[in-house]
Short mmCIF file of C-alpha atoms in Angstrom, two decimals:
data_model
loop_
_atom_site.label_atom_id
_atom_site.label_comp_id
_atom_site.label_asym_id
_atom_site.label_seq_id
_atom_site.Cartn_x
_atom_site.Cartn_y
_atom_site.Cartn_z
CA MET A 132 20.39 -19.65 54.87
CA TYR A 133 20.04 -21.19 51.27
CA ASP A 134 21.55 -19.72 48.36
CA VAL A 135 18.42 -19.47 46.44
CA MET A 136 14.66 -20.17 46.96
CA VAL A 137 12.68 -21.09 43.99
CA ILE A 138 8.76 -20.65 44.36
CA GLY A 139 7.01 -22.78 41.98
CA GLY A 140 7.48 -26.47 41.06
CA GLY A 141 6.47 -26.43 37.27
CA PRO A 142 9.00 -26.72 34.25
CA ALA A 143 10.41 -23.27 34.79
CA GLY A 144 10.95 -24.04 38.59
CA LEU A 145 12.29 -27.43 38.14
CA SER A 146 14.56 -26.14 35.48
CA ALA A 147 16.04 -23.54 37.67
CA ALA A 148 16.48 -25.74 40.56
CA LEU A 149 18.32 -28.21 38.40
CA TYR A 150 20.64 -25.62 37.00
CA LEU A 151 21.37 -24.30 40.36
CA ALA A 152 22.11 -27.74 41.71
CA ARG A 153 24.75 -28.13 38.95
CA TYR A 154 26.19 -24.98 40.01
CA ASP A 155 26.54 -26.48 43.42
CA ARG A 156 24.18 -24.09 45.05
CA GLN A 157 22.15 -24.83 48.13
CA VAL A 158 18.59 -24.70 46.71
CA LEU A 159 15.19 -24.68 48.34
CA LEU A 160 12.26 -25.55 45.85
CA PHE A 161 8.71 -24.81 46.88
CA ASP A 162 6.12 -26.76 45.23
CA ALA A 163 2.58 -26.45 45.98
CA GLY A 164 1.52 -28.92 43.40
CA ARG A 165 -0.59 -26.53 41.28
CA GLY A 166 -0.39 -24.95 37.87
CA ARG A 167 -0.64 -25.84 34.20
CA SER A 168 1.62 -28.69 34.46
CA THR A 169 -0.67 -30.44 36.86
CA TRP A 170 -3.53 -31.10 34.41
CA HIS A 171 -3.87 -33.88 32.09
CA GLN A 172 -2.50 -32.52 28.75
CA ILE A 173 0.02 -34.28 26.68
CA ASN A 174 2.83 -32.06 25.46
CA HIS A 175 3.70 -32.71 21.73
CA ASN A 176 6.12 -29.69 21.39
CA TYR A 177 8.82 -30.62 23.59
CA LEU A 178 11.69 -32.21 21.68
CA GLY A 179 12.88 -35.65 22.61
CA PHE A 180 9.42 -37.39 23.49
CA PRO A 181 8.24 -39.07 20.29
CA GLY A 182 4.44 -39.39 20.89
CA GLY A 183 4.59 -36.37 23.34
CA VAL A 184 4.90 -36.45 27.05
CA ALA A 185 2.20 -35.85 29.67
CA ALA A 186 2.81 -32.73 31.68
CA ARG A 187 2.41 -34.57 34.93
CA ASP A 188 5.05 -37.16 33.86
CA LEU A 189 7.40 -34.31 32.91
CA ARG A 190 7.06 -32.96 36.55
CA GLU A 191 7.73 -36.25 37.91
CA LEU A 192 10.76 -36.81 35.84
CA GLY A 193 12.22 -33.44 36.95
CA ARG A 194 11.51 -34.22 40.46
CA LYS A 195 13.43 -37.53 40.11
CA GLN A 196 16.16 -35.77 38.41
CA LEU A 197 16.45 -33.32 41.38
CA GLU A 198 16.79 -36.30 43.75
CA GLU A 199 20.30 -36.71 42.48
CA TYR A 200 21.55 -33.56 44.15
CA ARG A 201 21.62 -33.29 47.92
CA GLN A 202 21.89 -29.72 47.85
CA VAL A 203 18.33 -29.30 46.53
CA ARG A 204 15.52 -29.50 49.21
CA VAL A 205 11.89 -29.62 47.99
CA LEU A 206 8.99 -28.59 50.22
CA GLU A 207 5.42 -29.13 49.37
CA HIS A 208 4.31 -25.89 50.91
CA LYS A 209 2.60 -22.80 49.77
CA VAL A 210 4.73 -19.54 50.31
CA GLU A 211 2.31 -17.28 51.92
CA ALA A 212 4.55 -14.24 52.23
CA ILE A 213 8.00 -12.99 51.39
CA ALA A 214 9.87 -10.08 52.49
CA PRO A 215 13.47 -8.69 52.52
CA ALA A 216 15.50 -9.91 55.39
CA GLU A 217 19.14 -9.73 56.64
CA GLY A 218 21.33 -11.18 54.00
CA GLY A 219 18.61 -11.92 51.50
CA PHE A 220 14.87 -12.70 51.66
CA CYS A 221 12.56 -14.59 54.24
CA ALA A 222 9.47 -16.71 53.12
CA GLU A 223 6.97 -17.53 55.33
CA THR A 224 4.94 -20.88 55.00
CA GLN A 225 2.49 -22.81 57.41
CA ASN A 226 5.76 -24.81 58.31
CA GLY A 227 7.66 -21.72 59.33
CA GLU A 228 10.10 -19.21 57.87
CA TRP A 229 12.90 -19.90 55.19
CA HIS A 230 15.63 -17.78 54.30
CA ALA A 231 17.70 -17.51 51.29
CA ARG A 232 20.01 -14.96 49.56
CA ALA A 233 18.09 -14.88 46.30
CA VAL A 234 14.75 -15.70 44.92
CA ILE A 235 13.41 -17.07 41.69
CA PHE A 236 9.77 -16.60 41.06
CA ALA A 237 8.22 -19.43 38.92
CA THR A 238 4.72 -19.14 40.16
CA GLY A 239 2.69 -19.34 36.92
CA VAL A 240 -0.68 -18.24 36.06
CA ILE A 241 -4.45 -19.46 36.85
CA ASP A 242 -6.38 -20.03 33.80
CA HIS A 243 -10.18 -19.22 33.90
CA TYR A 244 -11.82 -22.19 32.32
CA PRO A 245 -15.45 -22.48 32.12
CA HIS A 246 -16.78 -24.05 35.41
CA PHE A 247 -19.37 -26.72 35.34
CA ASP A 248 -19.70 -29.96 37.29
CA GLY A 249 -16.43 -32.10 37.04
CA TRP A 250 -14.81 -29.30 34.68
CA ASP A 251 -11.21 -30.18 35.93
CA GLU A 252 -11.47 -33.57 34.65
CA TYR A 253 -11.79 -32.24 31.21
CA VAL A 254 -8.72 -29.76 31.11
CA GLY A 255 -5.92 -31.27 28.92
CA ARG A 256 -8.14 -33.96 27.63
CA SER A 257 -10.80 -32.22 25.52
CA MET A 258 -10.65 -28.62 27.04
CA PHE A 259 -7.62 -26.57 26.22
CA TRP A 260 -6.29 -23.02 26.27
CA CYS A 261 -3.42 -23.02 23.70
CA ILE A 262 -3.68 -23.14 20.04
CA THR A 263 0.22 -23.70 19.82
CA CYS A 264 -0.09 -26.81 22.00
CA ASP A 265 -3.19 -28.33 21.00
CA GLY A 266 -4.44 -26.65 17.78
CA TYR A 267 -2.88 -29.46 15.62
CA GLY A 268 -4.93 -32.14 17.55
CA CYS A 269 -8.34 -30.75 16.63
CA LYS A 270 -7.97 -31.55 12.86
CA ASP A 271 -11.41 -32.17 11.62
CA ALA A 272 -12.92 -32.03 15.13
CA CYS A 273 -15.98 -30.20 16.21
CA VAL A 274 -14.57 -27.15 18.12
CA VAL A 275 -16.01 -24.52 20.47
CA VAL A 276 -14.03 -21.45 21.41
CA VAL A 277 -15.36 -20.11 24.50
CA GLY A 278 -14.68 -16.34 25.11
CA ASN A 279 -16.10 -12.95 24.69
CA THR A 280 -13.28 -10.76 23.20
CA ASP A 281 -11.58 -10.15 19.73
CA GLU A 282 -8.89 -12.59 20.95
CA SER A 283 -11.34 -15.29 21.21
CA ALA A 284 -12.74 -14.59 17.77
CA ALA A 285 -9.03 -14.38 16.38
CA GLU A 286 -8.27 -17.77 18.00
CA ALA A 287 -11.37 -19.31 16.23
CA LEU A 288 -10.32 -17.74 12.90
CA GLN A 289 -6.91 -19.27 13.35
CA LEU A 290 -8.23 -22.67 14.37
CA LYS A 291 -10.08 -22.85 11.02
CA ARG A 292 -6.96 -23.93 9.29
CA PHE A 293 -7.46 -27.26 11.31
CA THR A 294 -11.01 -27.65 11.08
CA ASP A 295 -14.24 -26.08 9.26
CA ARG A 296 -16.53 -27.20 12.17
CA MET A 297 -16.19 -24.30 14.50
CA THR A 298 -18.36 -22.15 16.90
CA VAL A 299 -17.63 -19.22 19.25
CA LEU A 300 -19.54 -19.06 22.47
CA THR A 301 -19.27 -16.06 24.58
CA ASN A 302 -20.28 -17.62 27.88
CA SER A 303 -20.88 -14.25 29.23
CA ALA A 304 -23.57 -11.65 29.71
CA ASP A 305 -21.61 -9.13 27.61
CA CYS A 306 -20.17 -9.56 24.09
CA LEU A 307 -17.00 -7.60 23.79
CA ILE A 308 -16.31 -8.95 20.34
CA THR A 309 -16.05 -5.93 18.09
CA PRO A 310 -18.30 -5.54 14.93
CA LYS A 311 -14.98 -5.93 12.82
CA PHE A 312 -14.48 -9.37 14.24
CA GLN A 313 -17.87 -10.43 14.14
CA GLN A 314 -17.81 -9.56 10.45
CA ARG A 315 -14.77 -11.75 10.14
CA LEU A 316 -16.39 -14.67 11.85
CA GLU A 317 -19.49 -14.36 9.54
CA ARG A 318 -17.25 -14.29 6.47
CA ALA A 319 -15.51 -17.41 7.70
CA GLY A 320 -18.70 -19.23 8.31
CA ILE A 321 -18.18 -19.38 12.21
CA PRO A 322 -21.29 -19.07 14.08
CA LEU A 323 -21.30 -16.68 17.03
CA VAL A 324 -23.33 -17.75 19.81
CA HIS A 325 -24.13 -15.14 22.66
CA ASP A 326 -25.19 -17.34 25.55
CA LYS A 327 -23.94 -19.01 28.68
CA ILE A 328 -23.03 -22.62 29.48
CA ALA A 329 -25.92 -24.26 31.49
CA GLU A 330 -24.79 -27.86 31.17
CA VAL A 331 -21.97 -29.96 29.65
CA ILE A 332 -22.61 -33.55 28.43
CA GLY A 333 -19.31 -35.75 28.45
CA GLU A 334 -17.53 -38.53 30.31
CA ASN A 335 -14.20 -39.74 31.14
CA GLY A 336 -12.81 -36.21 30.30
CA GLN A 337 -14.19 -35.96 26.75
CA LEU A 338 -16.74 -33.33 25.83
CA LYS A 339 -19.67 -34.33 23.74
CA ALA A 340 -22.17 -31.39 23.86
CA LEU A 341 -22.91 -27.98 25.65
CA CYS A 342 -26.37 -26.97 26.53
CA THR A 343 -26.82 -23.23 26.80
CA LYS A 344 -29.19 -21.16 29.11
CA SER A 345 -31.53 -20.53 26.20
CA GLY A 346 -31.79 -24.18 25.51
CA GLN A 347 -29.36 -24.51 22.52
CA ARG A 348 -27.37 -27.67 22.18
CA ILE A 349 -23.84 -27.54 20.56
CA GLU A 350 -22.16 -30.52 19.75
CA LEU A 351 -18.45 -30.51 20.16
CA ASP A 352 -15.23 -32.63 20.60
CA GLN A 353 -13.00 -30.04 21.86
CA LEU A 354 -13.20 -26.61 23.66
CA PHE A 355 -10.78 -24.00 23.67
CA SER A 356 -11.04 -21.60 26.51
CA GLN A 357 -10.21 -18.00 25.83
CA GLN A 358 -11.53 -16.58 29.19
CA GLY A 359 -8.03 -15.19 30.06
CA ALA A 360 -5.53 -16.00 32.83
CA THR A 361 -4.22 -14.46 35.99
CA PRO A 362 -0.55 -14.29 36.64
CA GLN A 363 0.42 -15.33 40.17
CA SER A 364 2.71 -12.37 40.80
CA GLN A 365 1.39 -11.03 44.11
CA LEU A 366 4.41 -12.28 46.17
CA ALA A 367 6.70 -10.66 43.80
CA ALA A 368 4.89 -7.36 43.89
CA ALA A 369 5.11 -7.34 47.68
CA LEU A 370 8.93 -7.21 47.21
CA GLY A 371 8.45 -4.09 45.01
CA VAL A 372 8.99 -6.09 41.73
CA GLU A 373 7.81 -4.20 38.76
CA LEU A 374 4.90 -5.67 36.92
CA SER A 375 3.40 -5.02 33.48
CA HIS A 376 -0.05 -3.43 33.14
CA THR A 377 -1.46 -6.87 32.78
CA GLY A 378 0.19 -8.05 36.02
CA TYR A 379 3.02 -10.12 34.56
CA ILE A 380 6.48 -9.91 36.30
CA GLU A 381 8.79 -7.51 34.15
CA THR A 382 12.37 -9.11 33.52
CA ASP A 383 15.23 -8.56 31.27
CA THR A 384 16.75 -11.10 28.88
CA GLU A 385 18.54 -12.69 31.90
CA GLN A 386 15.34 -13.07 33.79
CA LYS A 387 16.43 -10.39 36.20
CA THR A 388 13.72 -8.13 37.90
CA ASN A 389 14.26 -4.55 38.99
CA VAL A 390 14.84 -5.82 42.59
CA PRO A 391 18.55 -7.04 43.08
CA GLY A 392 18.53 -10.67 43.85
CA VAL A 393 14.96 -11.37 42.58
CA PHE A 394 14.52 -13.28 39.31
CA ALA A 395 11.50 -14.67 37.48
CA ALA A 396 10.76 -17.52 34.87
CA GLY A 397 8.10 -19.25 33.12
CA ASP A 398 4.46 -18.22 32.51
CA VAL A 399 4.39 -15.47 35.19
CA THR A 400 6.74 -13.30 33.10
CA ARG A 401 5.11 -12.67 29.98
CA LEU A 402 1.57 -12.71 28.38
CA PHE A 403 2.74 -14.47 25.11
CA ALA A 404 5.06 -17.40 24.33
CA GLN A 405 3.90 -19.38 27.21
CA GLN A 406 5.24 -22.78 26.42
CA VAL A 407 7.10 -25.70 28.29
CA THR A 408 10.02 -24.99 26.07
CA THR A 409 10.28 -21.36 26.90
CA ALA A 410 9.63 -22.04 30.66
CA VAL A 411 12.44 -24.55 30.78
CA HIS A 412 14.83 -22.06 28.99
CA GLU A 413 13.84 -19.12 31.39
CA GLY A 414 14.22 -21.31 34.21
CA GLY A 415 17.87 -22.11 33.27
CA GLN A 416 18.62 -18.42 32.36
CA ALA A 417 17.19 -17.22 35.78
CA ALA A 418 19.36 -19.76 37.62
CA SER A 419 22.24 -18.76 35.77
CA ALA A 420 21.67 -15.14 36.50
CA ALA A 421 21.06 -15.93 40.23
CA ASN A 422 24.38 -17.90 40.34
CA TYR A 423 26.29 -14.95 39.00
CA TYR A 424 24.60 -12.57 41.37
CA LEU A 425 25.83 -14.66 44.30
CA TYR A 426 29.49 -14.44 43.17
CA PRO A 427 31.53 -12.08 45.31
CA ASP A 428 32.62 -9.16 43.25
CA ASP A 429 36.07 -10.18 42.77
CA LEU A 430 34.92 -13.17 40.83
CA LYS A 431 32.77 -10.99 38.52
CA ASP A 432 33.96 -9.70 35.13
CA ASP A 433 31.91 -6.48 35.28
#
């Protein structure tokens, strides 16, 4: 019986495990090796790393930091199911069952990038999803925003502060961009192409051109995907955790869910402000709340 099981080994989960270790709690961290921090991007927004830090390196540094604490056990397993059990919760993996008194979900999201041959080699190198993280890096570049919603059009309009060479490609049979936003794109001089990607030309993770199904060739240096993301909240929902209408885990300001003993942190908790900095903060806050939850009543001040 562990004190806390942390599900997810990205910045939020690593931060939670580290805080719990410093509280001298017995921690089980599940890291299936997936998520946004496993791509190739360089994070330039995290304080203390001049020149930026690769997301993969940040994960590696976090894992190395946890090695200092014998009370943390890391399992590179996927949690397939979780349920209430005597004294807490039981997680099922291919390697058996694991028990803990509390749970922190740091399961993140799955981004929906355009899929083409070798698409994953471009993620974080010349194909991005976040204007906050990577908008600055597209100064004077030739950029294509892929998406068929008003949010896609809005991102293109916001990216125009960095470059005038901008195109929106729906990459869908449907164009859900409203006339209002189509007019805004037109006024801004941003072409709107209602077509699908047929082929991508590039090498070594660097995009050069997109060829559409109608035969149009669009030159580009960078692509910003606005095709949405799916929060990985299924395990939490199975415990009765309340989700937002978009499927994100609902938490309070201490990262507590509506289920006692269950907490959540990182990208799985909200639609906006999905940053490494907020993930690390939320992981630490969830750990602190879980640590307090585990105290016997006579040690609590409420």
